[in-house]
Each structure stands twice: as C-alpha cells, then as structure tokens.
Amino acid sequence: MNGSLHPPPPQQTLHGRIREDLRERIVRGVLQPNDRVPSESELMAQYGVSRITVRQALGDLQSACMIFKVAGKGSFVATPKPFQDLAQLQGFAEAMNASGHETFNQLLQLRSEPASAAVAQALALARGVPVTAIQRVRYLDRRPVSVDFTWLPQSLGSRIRRDDLATRDIFAMLETDLATPLGHADLAIDAVPAAADIAAHLDIDPGTPVLHIERLTHDRDGRPIDYEHLYCRPDQFQYRLRLHRA
C-alpha cells in the first residue's frame, strides 16, 4: 500500500526532458546568445530518441523564442528580448537606455482636441474640454515596438515641445521641465487584435495579437495627469513584474 496521500508526479515526456535540459542550459548561460544548439543527430545520439522527438523539443523552444533556426546550419540560441520592469514607474526610453538599447520616437500627432468621455473620466475633467493628444511610434534598436496614444491636461500638454518628443519620455518632461513629480500609475493589460493602422506602424499583419496596456499616471498629490493606451509587439519586447505574497 502506498503510504503517500499524493499521487506520484506524471512522468515527463522524452521531448519534454530534452526541451527542459536545453532550456536550463540557456537560462544558466551554458549556451550563450547566438551559440549553436547541438544538432538533431547529436541530440538523437545523446538521448537515444527519434528525430521526431528531437524536433518536437526544438520546436517548443523555437515557439518560446529561445532559439532560432538557420536553414542548412542548424538552431542557435536567440538573444533575450528587451524588457521593462512594470514594478517601477519609468518611461520607455529611461528603462531601455539604461539597458544599453537605442530608442527613438516617430511623432504622428501632437494636437489639442476636445476630451472624449473616456479621456475626461480618466483625467477627472469635464467632457469636451481641450486636452493635448499625442500619438507616437516607439522604436527599439531601430525596430517599431509600440504605438502609444497619450492624453494630457491642456495645462501640461500645451507646454510639451514637439522636438523633445522624438527622443525623450513624457515622464521625464513632466518631472524635469514642468516640475510635476510623478506618484503612481494604474494599469490594465490585455491582448487585442491589431487594427489596420496599428499593424501598419508596427510592420505586422492586421489582426495580429498585440499587447494592449491602458495606463493612468498620477502626480505625487494623486491627480491624474497622463492617460495612455499602448499597443506593443510581444515578439520584440517584454514587460516583467515581480510579485510578492502578502
């Protein structure tokens, strides 16, 4: 009789074992970015399995963007995706430049417009009052990674300089130029199919899933000052967050 109250763990599949062994080698740095992964024949001999099993393992790692294949040459370790830590209230350029990445913005729109019902509610304004609307495409290492829509109260947005929007974060301008210290932000995250205009800016097909972030940032006194909708390419960029159990 089995004295354990818990059933034994399920046995790992052969391709799962190979996948996890390779994943561990990549995570631990035994295999570095752009290193060649052992060939299918080498893995077949090492684990005593069929080619189909090896290809399943490699396919899982490729789907997870941990390796990439080069025709006629084999599989190689992928470069880790750049990421931004959502536990810190930072601008995109602030986070990426600190990691050694190149960023710049393509300004699509900077104008005054009447606040829609959603924008007015977010910024605690009356519907129809003028707000500053900003639309940008954010580039990371010369590749488009997000389309950002931002609305600011006119008292702040009217003082934003067009030339600064190509290279600087709005957060940095609010704090440094407009003497408006940031306090906290509320976020909602989901996945949505890319609309045609978003897809065109991100160089993807319409309907491709993108990460959508709705963010409302408040100043140090708790007043809402920056309302945003961000549409990000998940294949080029990550958001990360560390959670602690209460």
CSV table of N, CA, C and O in Angstrom, one decimal, residues 150-233:
chain,number,residue,atom,x,y,z
A,150,THR,N,-1.4,59.1,-26.1
A,150,THR,CA,-1.3,59.8,-24.8
A,150,THR,C,-2.2,61.0,-24.8
A,150,THR,O,-2.3,61.8,-25.8
A,151,TRP,N,-2.9,61.2,-23.6
A,151,TRP,CA,-3.7,62.5,-23.4
A,151,TRP,C,-3.2,63.1,-22.2
A,151,TRP,O,-3.1,62.5,-21.1
A,152,LEU,N,-3.0,64.4,-22.2
A,152,LEU,CA,-2.6,65.2,-21.1
A,152,LEU,C,-3.5,66.4,-20.9
A,152,LEU,O,-4.1,66.9,-21.9
A,153,PRO,N,-3.7,66.8,-19.6
A,153,PRO,CA,-4.5,68.1,-19.4
A,153,PRO,C,-3.8,69.2,-20.2
A,153,PRO,O,-2.6,69.2,-20.3
A,154,GLN,N,-4.6,70.1,-20.7
A,154,GLN,CA,-4.1,71.2,-21.6
A,154,GLN,C,-3.0,72.0,-20.8
A,154,GLN,O,-2.1,72.5,-21.4
A,155,SER,N,-3.2,72.2,-19.5
A,155,SER,CA,-2.3,73.0,-18.8
A,155,SER,C,-0.8,72.4,-18.8
A,155,SER,O,0.1,73.2,-18.7
A,156,LEU,N,-0.7,71.1,-19.0
A,156,LEU,CA,0.6,70.5,-19.1
A,156,LEU,C,1.0,70.3,-20.6
A,156,LEU,O,2.1,70.5,-21.0
A,157,GLY,N,0.0,69.7,-21.3
A,157,GLY,CA,0.3,69.4,-22.7
A,157,GLY,C,0.7,70.5,-23.6
A,157,GLY,O,1.5,70.4,-24.5
A,158,SER,N,0.2,71.7,-23.3
A,158,SER,CA,0.5,72.9,-24.1
A,158,SER,C,1.9,73.3,-24.0
A,158,SER,O,2.5,74.1,-24.8
A,159,ARG,N,2.6,72.8,-22.9
A,159,ARG,CA,4.0,73.2,-22.7
A,159,ARG,C,5.0,72.1,-23.1
A,159,ARG,O,6.2,72.3,-23.0
A,160,ILE,N,4.4,71.0,-23.7
A,160,ILE,CA,5.3,70.0,-24.3
A,160,ILE,C,5.9,70.5,-25.6
A,160,ILE,O,5.1,70.9,-26.5
A,161,ARG,N,7.2,70.3,-25.8
A,161,ARG,CA,7.8,70.8,-27.0
A,161,ARG,C,7.9,69.6,-28.0
A,161,ARG,O,8.3,68.5,-27.7
A,162,ARG,N,7.5,69.9,-29.2
A,162,ARG,CA,7.4,68.9,-30.3
A,162,ARG,C,8.8,68.2,-30.5
A,162,ARG,O,8.8,67.0,-30.6
A,163,ASP,N,9.8,69.0,-30.6
A,163,ASP,CA,11.1,68.4,-30.8
A,163,ASP,C,11.6,67.4,-29.8
A,163,ASP,O,12.3,66.4,-30.1
A,164,ASP,N,11.1,67.6,-28.5
A,164,ASP,CA,11.5,66.7,-27.5
A,164,ASP,C,10.9,65.3,-27.6
A,164,ASP,O,11.4,64.3,-27.1
A,165,LEU,N,9.7,65.3,-28.2
A,165,LEU,CA,9.0,64.0,-28.3
A,165,LEU,C,9.7,63.0,-29.2
A,165,LEU,O,9.3,61.8,-29.1
A,166,ALA,N,10.7,63.4,-30.0
A,166,ALA,CA,11.4,62.4,-30.8
A,166,ALA,C,12.4,61.5,-30.0
A,166,ALA,O,12.6,60.4,-30.3
A,167,THR,N,12.9,62.1,-28.9
A,167,THR,CA,13.9,61.4,-28.1
A,167,THR,C,13.6,61.2,-26.6
A,167,THR,O,14.3,60.4,-26.0
A,168,ARG,N,12.7,62.0,-26.1
A,168,ARG,CA,12.5,62.0,-24.6
A,168,ARG,C,11.2,61.4,-24.2
A,168,ARG,O,10.2,61.4,-25.0
A,169,ASP,N,11.2,60.8,-23.0
A,169,ASP,CA,10.0,60.3,-22.4
A,169,ASP,C,9.1,61.5,-21.9
A,169,ASP,O,9.6,62.5,-21.4
A,170,ILE,N,7.8,61.3,-22.0
A,170,ILE,CA,6.9,62.3,-21.5
A,170,ILE,C,7.0,62.4,-20.0
A,170,ILE,O,7.0,63.5,-19.4
A,171,PHE,N,7.3,61.3,-19.3
A,171,PHE,CA,7.5,61.3,-17.9
A,171,PHE,C,8.7,62.2,-17.5
A,171,PHE,O,8.6,63.0,-16.6
A,172,ALA,N,9.7,62.1,-18.3
A,172,ALA,CA,10.9,62.9,-18.0
A,172,ALA,C,10.6,64.4,-18.2
A,172,ALA,O,11.0,65.3,-17.4
A,173,MET,N,9.8,64.7,-19.2
A,173,MET,CA,9.4,66.1,-19.5
A,173,MET,C,8.5,66.7,-18.4
A,173,MET,O,8.7,67.8,-17.9
A,174,LEU,N,7.6,65.8,-17.9
A,174,LEU,CA,6.7,66.2,-16.8
A,174,LEU,C,7.5,66.6,-15.6
A,174,LEU,O,7.3,67.6,-14.9
A,175,GLU,N,8.4,65.7,-15.2
A,175,GLU,CA,9.1,65.9,-14.0
A,175,GLU,C,10.2,67.0,-14.1
A,175,GLU,O,10.3,67.9,-13.2
A,176,THR,N,11.0,66.9,-15.2
A,176,THR,CA,12.2,67.8,-15.3
A,176,THR,C,11.8,69.2,-15.8
A,176,THR,O,12.2,70.2,-15.3
A,177,ASP,N,10.9,69.3,-16.8
A,177,ASP,CA,10.6,70.5,-17.5
A,177,ASP,C,9.4,71.2,-16.9
A,177,ASP,O,9.4,72.5,-16.8
A,178,LEU,N,8.4,70.4,-16.4
A,178,LEU,CA,7.2,71.0,-15.9
A,178,LEU,C,7.0,70.9,-14.4
A,178,LEU,O,6.0,71.3,-13.9
A,179,ALA,N,8.1,70.5,-13.7
A,179,ALA,CA,8.1,70.4,-12.3
A,179,ALA,C,6.8,69.7,-11.7
A,179,ALA,O,6.2,70.2,-10.8
A,180,THR,N,6.5,68.6,-12.3
A,180,THR,CA,5.4,67.8,-11.9
A,180,THR,C,5.8,66.4,-11.5
A,180,THR,O,5.8,65.5,-12.4
A,181,PRO,N,6.2,66.2,-10.3
A,181,PRO,CA,6.7,64.9,-9.8
A,181,PRO,C,5.6,63.8,-10.0
A,181,PRO,O,4.4,64.0,-9.7
A,182,LEU,N,6.0,62.6,-10.4
A,182,LEU,CA,5.0,61.5,-10.6
A,182,LEU,C,4.8,60.8,-9.3
A,182,LEU,O,5.8,60.7,-8.5
A,183,GLY,N,3.7,60.2,-9.1
A,183,GLY,CA,3.4,59.5,-7.9
A,183,GLY,C,3.1,58.0,-8.1
A,183,GLY,O,4.0,57.2,-7.7
A,184,HIS,N,2.0,57.6,-8.8
A,184,HIS,CA,1.7,56.3,-9.1
A,184,HIS,C,1.0,56.1,-10.4
A,184,HIS,O,0.5,57.1,-10.9
A,185,ALA,N,0.8,54.9,-10.8
A,185,ALA,CA,0.1,54.6,-12.1
A,185,ALA,C,-0.8,53.4,-11.9
A,185,ALA,O,-0.4,52.5,-11.2
A,186,ASP,N,-1.9,53.4,-12.5
A,186,ASP,CA,-2.8,52.2,-12.5
A,186,ASP,C,-2.8,51.7,-14.0
A,186,ASP,O,-2.9,52.4,-15.0
A,187,LEU,N,-2.7,50.3,-14.1
A,187,LEU,CA,-2.5,49.7,-15.3
A,187,LEU,C,-3.6,48.6,-15.5
A,187,LEU,O,-4.0,47.9,-14.6
A,188,ALA,N,-4.0,48.4,-16.8
A,188,ALA,CA,-4.8,47.3,-17.2
A,188,ALA,C,-4.2,46.7,-18.4
A,188,ALA,O,-3.8,47.5,-19.3
A,189,ILE,N,-4.0,45.4,-18.5
A,189,ILE,CA,-3.3,44.8,-19.6
A,189,ILE,C,-4.1,43.7,-20.2
A,189,ILE,O,-4.7,42.8,-19.5
A,190,ASP,N,-4.2,43.7,-21.5
A,190,ASP,CA,-4.9,42.6,-22.2
A,190,ASP,C,-4.3,42.4,-23.6
A,190,ASP,O,-3.4,43.2,-24.0
A,191,ALA,N,-4.8,41.5,-24.3
A,191,ALA,CA,-4.3,41.2,-25.7
A,191,ALA,C,-5.5,41.5,-26.6
A,191,ALA,O,-6.6,41.2,-26.4
A,192,VAL,N,-5.2,42.2,-27.7
A,192,VAL,CA,-6.2,42.6,-28.7
A,192,VAL,C,-5.6,42.4,-30.1
A,192,VAL,O,-4.4,42.4,-30.3
A,193,PRO,N,-6.5,42.2,-31.1
A,193,PRO,CA,-6.0,42.1,-32.5
A,193,PRO,C,-5.7,43.5,-33.0
A,193,PRO,O,-6.4,44.5,-32.7
A,194,ALA,N,-4.6,43.6,-33.7
A,194,ALA,CA,-4.1,44.9,-34.1
A,194,ALA,C,-5.0,45.5,-35.2
A,194,ALA,O,-5.3,44.8,-36.2
A,195,ALA,N,-5.5,46.7,-35.0
A,195,ALA,CA,-6.2,47.4,-36.1
A,195,ALA,C,-5.3,47.7,-37.2
A,195,ALA,O,-4.1,47.6,-37.1
A,196,ALA,N,-5.9,48.0,-38.4
A,196,ALA,CA,-5.1,48.2,-39.6
A,196,ALA,C,-4.0,49.2,-39.4
A,196,ALA,O,-2.9,49.1,-39.9
A,197,ASP,N,-4.4,50.4,-38.8
A,197,ASP,CA,-3.4,51.5,-38.7
A,197,ASP,C,-2.3,51.1,-37.7
A,197,ASP,O,-1.1,51.4,-37.9
A,198,ILE,N,-2.7,50.4,-36.6
A,198,ILE,CA,-1.7,50.0,-35.7
A,198,ILE,C,-0.7,49.0,-36.3
A,198,ILE,O,0.5,49.0,-36.2
A,199,ALA,N,-1.3,48.0,-37.1
A,199,ALA,CA,-0.5,47.0,-37.7
A,199,ALA,C,0.5,47.6,-38.7
A,199,ALA,O,1.6,47.2,-38.8
A,200,ALA,N,0.0,48.6,-39.5
A,200,ALA,CA,0.9,49.3,-40.4
A,200,ALA,C,2.1,49.9,-39.8
A,200,ALA,O,3.3,49.8,-40.3
A,201,HIS,N,1.9,50.6,-38.7
A,201,HIS,CA,3.0,51.2,-37.9
A,201,HIS,C,4.0,50.2,-37.3
A,201,HIS,O,5.2,50.4,-37.2
A,202,LEU,N,3.5,49.0,-36.9
A,202,LEU,CA,4.3,48.0,-36.3
A,202,LEU,C,4.8,47.0,-37.2
A,202,LEU,O,5.5,46.1,-36.8
A,203,ASP,N,4.5,47.1,-38.5
A,203,ASP,CA,5.0,46.2,-39.6
A,203,ASP,C,4.6,44.8,-39.3
A,203,ASP,O,5.4,43.9,-39.4
A,204,ILE,N,3.3,44.6,-39.0
A,204,ILE,CA,2.7,43.3,-38.8
A,204,ILE,C,1.4,43.2,-39.6
A,204,ILE,O,0.9,44.3,-40.1
A,205,ASP,N,0.8,42.1,-39.7
A,205,ASP,CA,-0.4,41.9,-40.4
A,205,ASP,C,-1.6,42.4,-39.5
A,205,ASP,O,-1.6,42.2,-38.3
A,206,PRO,N,-2.6,43.0,-40.1
A,206,PRO,CA,-3.8,43.4,-39.4
A,206,PRO,C,-4.4,42.1,-38.7
A,206,PRO,O,-4.5,41.1,-39.3
A,207,GLY,N,-4.9,42.3,-37.5
A,207,GLY,CA,-5.4,41.2,-36.7
A,207,GLY,C,-4.4,40.4,-35.9
A,207,GLY,O,-4.8,39.6,-35.1
A,208,THR,N,-3.1,40.7,-36.1
A,208,THR,CA,-2.1,40.0,-35.3
A,208,THR,C,-2.3,40.4,-33.8
A,208,THR,O,-2.5,41.6,-33.5
A,209,PRO,N,-2.2,39.5,-32.9
A,209,PRO,CA,-2.4,39.9,-31.5
A,209,PRO,C,-1.3,40.8,-31.0
A,209,PRO,O,-0.1,40.6,-31.3
A,210,VAL,N,-1.6,41.9,-30.3
A,210,VAL,CA,-0.7,42.8,-29.7
A,210,VAL,C,-1.0,43.0,-28.2
A,210,VAL,O,-2.2,42.8,-27.8
A,211,LEU,N,0.0,43.3,-27.5
A,211,LEU,CA,-0.3,43.6,-26.0
A,211,LEU,C,-0.8,45.0,-25.9
A,211,LEU,O,-0.2,46.0,-26.4
A,212,HIS,N,-1.9,45.1,-25.2
A,212,HIS,CA,-2.6,46.5,-25.0
A,212,HIS,C,-2.5,46.8,-23.5
A,212,HIS,O,-2.9,46.1,-22.7
A,213,ILE,N,-1.9,48.0,-23.3
A,213,ILE,CA,-1.8,48.5,-21.9
A,213,ILE,C,-2.5,49.8,-21.8
A,213,ILE,O,-2.2,50.7,-22.5
A,214,GLU,N,-3.4,49.9,-20.9
A,214,GLU,CA,-4.1,51.1,-20.5
A,214,GLU,C,-3.5,51.6,-19.2
A,214,GLU,O,-3.5,50.9,-18.2
A,215,ARG,N,-2.9,52.8,-19.2
A,215,ARG,CA,-2.1,53.3,-18.1
A,215,ARG,C,-2.6,54.7,-17.7
A,215,ARG,O,-2.6,55.6,-18.6
A,216,LEU,N,-2.9,54.9,-16.5
A,216,LEU,CA,-3.3,56.2,-16.0
A,216,LEU,C,-2.3,56.6,-14.9
A,216,LEU,O,-2.3,56.0,-13.8
A,217,THR,N,-1.5,57.6,-15.1
A,217,THR,CA,-0.5,58.1,-14.2
A,217,THR,C,-0.9,59.3,-13.4
A,217,THR,O,-1.5,60.2,-14.0
A,218,HIS,N,-0.6,59.3,-12.1
A,218,HIS,CA,-1.0,60.4,-11.2
A,218,HIS,C,0.3,61.1,-10.8
A,218,HIS,O,1.3,60.5,-10.7
A,219,ASP,N,0.1,62.4,-10.4
A,219,ASP,CA,1.2,63.1,-9.8
A,219,ASP,C,1.4,62.7,-8.4
A,219,ASP,O,0.6,61.9,-7.8
A,220,ARG,N,2.3,63.3,-7.7
A,220,ARG,CA,2.6,63.0,-6.3
A,220,ARG,C,1.4,63.3,-5.4
A,220,ARG,O,1.3,62.7,-4.3
A,221,ASP,N,0.6,64.3,-5.8
A,221,ASP,CA,-0.6,64.6,-5.0
A,221,ASP,C,-1.8,63.8,-5.3
A,221,ASP,O,-2.9,64.0,-4.8
A,222,GLY,N,-1.6,62.8,-6.2
A,222,GLY,CA,-2.8,61.9,-6.6
A,222,GLY,C,-3.6,62.4,-7.7
A,222,GLY,O,-4.7,61.8,-8.0
A,223,ARG,N,-3.3,63.5,-8.4
A,223,ARG,CA,-4.1,64.0,-9.5
A,223,ARG,C,-3.7,63.3,-10.8
A,223,ARG,O,-2.6,63.1,-11.1
A,224,PRO,N,-4.7,62.8,-11.6
A,224,PRO,CA,-4.4,62.1,-12.8
A,224,PRO,C,-3.9,63.1,-13.9
A,224,PRO,O,-4.5,64.2,-14.1
A,225,ILE,N,-2.8,62.8,-14.5
A,225,ILE,CA,-2.1,63.8,-15.4
A,225,ILE,C,-1.7,63.2,-16.7
A,225,ILE,O,-1.4,64.0,-17.6
A,226,ASP,N,-1.7,61.9,-16.9
A,226,ASP,CA,-1.2,61.2,-18.1
A,226,ASP,C,-2.0,60.0,-18.3
A,226,ASP,O,-1.9,59.0,-17.6
A,227,TYR,N,-2.8,60.0,-19.4
A,227,TYR,CA,-3.7,58.8,-19.7
A,227,TYR,C,-3.2,58.2,-21.1
A,227,TYR,O,-3.0,59.0,-22.0
A,228,GLU,N,-2.9,56.9,-21.1
A,228,GLU,CA,-2.3,56.3,-22.3
A,228,GLU,C,-2.9,55.0,-22.7
A,228,GLU,O,-3.4,54.3,-21.8
A,229,HIS,N,-2.9,54.7,-23.9
A,229,HIS,CA,-3.2,53.4,-24.5
A,229,HIS,C,-1.9,53.0,-25.3
A,229,HIS,O,-1.6,53.7,-26.3
A,230,LEU,N,-1.3,51.9,-25.0
A,230,LEU,CA,-0.1,51.4,-25.6
A,230,LEU,C,-0.4,50.1,-26.3
A,230,LEU,O,-1.0,49.2,-25.7
A,231,TYR,N,0.1,50.0,-27.5
A,231,TYR,CA,-0.1,48.7,-28.3
A,231,TYR,C,1.3,48.2,-28.7
A,231,TYR,O,2.0,48.9,-29.5
A,232,CYS,N,1.7,47.1,-28.1
A,232,CYS,CA,3.1,46.6,-28.2
A,232,CYS,C,3.2,45.3,-28.9
A,232,CYS,O,2.3,44.4,-28.8
A,233,ARG,N,4.3,45.2,-29.7
A,233,ARG,CA,4.6,43.9,-30.3
A,233,ARG,C,5.2,42.9,-29.3
A,233,ARG,O,6.3,43.1,-28.9
